């Protein structure tokens, strides 16, 4: 059976935690048009990593077979 390829777009967007049980992602809405968004919103709410929802987790894991 041939090796499975990792989807590079997924590898750049997601990180697996040390235990391998959770998948982390970056939050949306923090790349442009930041002047009109409050500093509290951009700093506190958008800068933290978020956990990928359990319904999407299977799809992400199939894109990254060796992580």
mmCIF file with all atom_site columns, C-alpha atoms in Angstrom:
data_model
loop_
_atom_site.group_PDB
_atom_site.id
_atom_site.type_symbol
_atom_site.label_atom_id
_atom_site.label_alt_id
_atom_site.label_comp_id
_atom_site.label_asym_id
_atom_site.label_entity_id
_atom_site.label_seq_id
_atom_site.pdbx_PDB_ins_code
_atom_site.Cartn_x
_atom_site.Cartn_y
_atom_site.Cartn_z
_atom_site.occupancy
_atom_site.B_iso_or_equiv
_atom_site.pdbx_formal_charge
_atom_site.auth_seq_id
_atom_site.auth_comp_id
_atom_site.auth_asym_id
_atom_site.auth_atom_id
_atom_site.pdbx_PDB_model_num
ATOM 1  C CA . UNK A 1 1  ? 0.000   0.000  0.000  1.00 0.00 ? 1  UNK A CA 1
ATOM 2  C CA . UNK A 1 2  ? 1.454   3.421  -0.897 1.00 0.00 ? 2  UNK A CA 1
ATOM 3  C CA . UNK A 1 3  ? 2.185   6.143  1.579  1.00 0.00 ? 3  UNK A CA 1
ATOM 4  C CA . UNK A 1 4  ? -0.598  8.609  2.331  1.00 0.00 ? 4  UNK A CA 1
ATOM 5  C CA . UNK A 1 5  ? 0.062   12.235 1.494  1.00 0.00 ? 5  UNK A CA 1
ATOM 6  C CA . UNK A 1 6  ? -0.545  15.007 3.996  1.00 0.00 ? 6  UNK A CA 1
ATOM 7  C CA . UNK A 1 7  ? -2.652  17.918 2.752  1.00 0.00 ? 7  UNK A CA 1
ATOM 8  C CA . UNK A 1 8  ? -0.158  20.750 3.125  1.00 0.00 ? 8  UNK A CA 1
ATOM 9  C CA . UNK A 1 9  ? -2.888  23.379 3.463  1.00 0.00 ? 9  UNK A CA 1
ATOM 10 C CA . UNK A 1 10 ? -4.231  21.534 6.513  1.00 0.00 ? 10 UNK A CA 1
ATOM 11 C CA . UNK A 1 11 ? -0.760  21.042 7.991  1.00 0.00 ? 11 UNK A CA 1
ATOM 12 C CA . UNK A 1 12 ? -0.207  24.807 7.907  1.00 0.00 ? 12 UNK A CA 1
ATOM 13 C CA . UNK A 1 13 ? -3.557  25.600 9.518  1.00 0.00 ? 13 UNK A CA 1
ATOM 14 C CA . UNK A 1 14 ? -3.868  23.019 12.297 1.00 0.00 ? 14 UNK A CA 1
ATOM 15 C CA . UNK A 1 15 ? -1.694  21.826 15.174 1.00 0.00 ? 15 UNK A CA 1
ATOM 16 C CA . UNK A 1 16 ? -2.121  18.632 17.175 1.00 0.00 ? 16 UNK A CA 1
ATOM 17 C CA . UNK A 1 17 ? -1.669  18.934 20.942 1.00 0.00 ? 17 UNK A CA 1
ATOM 18 C CA . UNK A 1 18 ? 1.070   17.021 22.712 1.00 0.00 ? 18 UNK A CA 1
ATOM 19 C CA . UNK A 1 19 ? -1.246  14.214 23.792 1.00 0.00 ? 19 UNK A CA 1
ATOM 20 C CA . UNK A 1 20 ? -2.641  13.964 20.263 1.00 0.00 ? 20 UNK A CA 1
ATOM 21 C CA . UNK A 1 21 ? -6.235  14.137 21.448 1.00 0.00 ? 21 UNK A CA 1
ATOM 22 C CA . UNK A 1 22 ? -7.124  17.693 20.421 1.00 0.00 ? 22 UNK A CA 1
ATOM 23 C CA . UNK A 1 23 ? -6.574  19.735 17.272 1.00 0.00 ? 23 UNK A CA 1
ATOM 24 C CA . UNK A 1 24 ? -5.952  23.458 17.596 1.00 0.00 ? 24 UNK A CA 1
ATOM 25 C CA . UNK A 1 25 ? -6.769  26.145 15.031 1.00 0.00 ? 25 UNK A CA 1
ATOM 26 C CA . UNK A 1 26 ? -6.344  29.886 14.674 1.00 0.00 ? 26 UNK A CA 1
ATOM 27 C CA . UNK A 1 27 ? -9.387  32.105 15.114 1.00 0.00 ? 27 UNK A CA 1
ATOM 28 C CA . UNK A 1 28 ? -10.831 33.972 12.161 1.00 0.00 ? 28 UNK A CA 1
ATOM 29 C CA . UNK A 1 29 ? -11.271 37.747 11.600 1.00 0.00 ? 29 UNK A CA 1
ATOM 30 C CA . UNK A 1 30 ? -7.800  38.877 12.646 1.00 0.00 ? 30 UNK A CA 1
ATOM 31 C CA . UNK A 1 31 ? -5.921  39.512 9.422  1.00 0.00 ? 31 UNK A CA 1
ATOM 32 C CA . UNK A 1 32 ? -7.213  42.801 7.994  1.00 0.00 ? 32 UNK A CA 1
ATOM 33 C CA . UNK A 1 33 ? -9.677  45.644 8.663  1.00 0.00 ? 33 UNK A CA 1
ATOM 34 C CA . UNK A 1 34 ? -8.438  45.740 12.245 1.00 0.00 ? 34 UNK A CA 1
ATOM 35 C CA . UNK A 1 35 ? -8.865  49.496 12.780 1.00 0.00 ? 35 UNK A CA 1
ATOM 36 C CA . UNK A 1 36 ? -12.585 49.214 13.314 1.00 0.00 ? 36 UNK A CA 1
ATOM 37 C CA . UNK A 1 37 ? -12.341 46.231 15.643 1.00 0.00 ? 37 UNK A CA 1
ATOM 38 C CA . UNK A 1 38 ? -11.770 47.033 19.282 1.00 0.00 ? 38 UNK A CA 1
ATOM 39 C CA . UNK A 1 39 ? -8.346  46.300 20.751 1.00 0.00 ? 39 UNK A CA 1
ATOM 40 C CA . UNK A 1 40 ? -9.959  44.182 23.434 1.00 0.00 ? 40 UNK A CA 1
ATOM 41 C CA . UNK A 1 41 ? -11.588 42.031 20.765 1.00 0.00 ? 41 UNK A CA 1
ATOM 42 C CA . UNK A 1 42 ? -8.455  41.555 18.686 1.00 0.00 ? 42 UNK A CA 1
ATOM 43 C CA . UNK A 1 43 ? -6.121  41.006 21.614 1.00 0.00 ? 43 UNK A CA 1
ATOM 44 C CA . UNK A 1 44 ? -8.161  38.988 24.066 1.00 0.00 ? 44 UNK A CA 1
ATOM 45 C CA . UNK A 1 45 ? -10.724 37.148 22.006 1.00 0.00 ? 45 UNK A CA 1
ATOM 46 C CA . UNK A 1 46 ? -9.104  36.603 18.633 1.00 0.00 ? 46 UNK A CA 1
ATOM 47 C CA . UNK A 1 47 ? -5.477  35.977 19.546 1.00 0.00 ? 47 UNK A CA 1
ATOM 48 C CA . UNK A 1 48 ? -5.995  32.702 21.418 1.00 0.00 ? 48 UNK A CA 1
ATOM 49 C CA . UNK A 1 49 ? -5.965  29.352 19.690 1.00 0.00 ? 49 UNK A CA 1
ATOM 50 C CA . UNK A 1 50 ? -9.255  27.482 19.537 1.00 0.00 ? 50 UNK A CA 1
ATOM 51 C CA . UNK A 1 51 ? -10.045 23.781 19.605 1.00 0.00 ? 51 UNK A CA 1
ATOM 52 C CA . UNK A 1 52 ? -11.453 22.269 16.415 1.00 0.00 ? 52 UNK A CA 1
ATOM 53 C CA . UNK A 1 53 ? -15.045 21.140 16.931 1.00 0.00 ? 53 UNK A CA 1
ATOM 54 C CA . UNK A 1 54 ? -15.546 17.408 17.356 1.00 0.00 ? 54 UNK A CA 1
ATOM 55 C CA . UNK A 1 55 ? -17.732 17.164 14.241 1.00 0.00 ? 55 UNK A CA 1
ATOM 56 C CA . UNK A 1 56 ? -14.878 18.520 12.089 1.00 0.00 ? 56 UNK A CA 1
ATOM 57 C CA . UNK A 1 57 ? -12.141 16.570 13.816 1.00 0.00 ? 57 UNK A CA 1
ATOM 58 C CA . UNK A 1 58 ? -12.452 13.434 11.660 1.00 0.00 ? 58 UNK A CA 1
ATOM 59 C CA . UNK A 1 59 ? -12.085 15.448 8.440  1.00 0.00 ? 59 UNK A CA 1
ATOM 60 C CA . UNK A 1 60 ? -8.969  17.203 9.735  1.00 0.00 ? 60 UNK A CA 1
ATOM 61 C CA . UNK A 1 61 ? -7.385  13.942 10.871 1.00 0.00 ? 61 UNK A CA 1
ATOM 62 C CA . UNK A 1 62 ? -7.880  12.360 7.447  1.00 0.00 ? 62 UNK A CA 1
ATOM 63 C CA . UNK A 1 63 ? -6.091  15.326 5.861  1.00 0.00 ? 63 UNK A CA 1
ATOM 64 C CA . UNK A 1 64 ? -3.124  14.800 8.210  1.00 0.00 ? 64 UNK A CA 1
ATOM 65 C CA . UNK A 1 65 ? -2.630  11.022 8.465  1.00 0.00 ? 65 UNK A CA 1
ATOM 66 C CA . UNK A 1 66 ? 0.749   11.010 10.252 1.00 0.00 ? 66 UNK A CA 1
ATOM 67 C CA . UNK A 1 67 ? 0.085   13.499 13.031 1.00 0.00 ? 67 UNK A CA 1
#
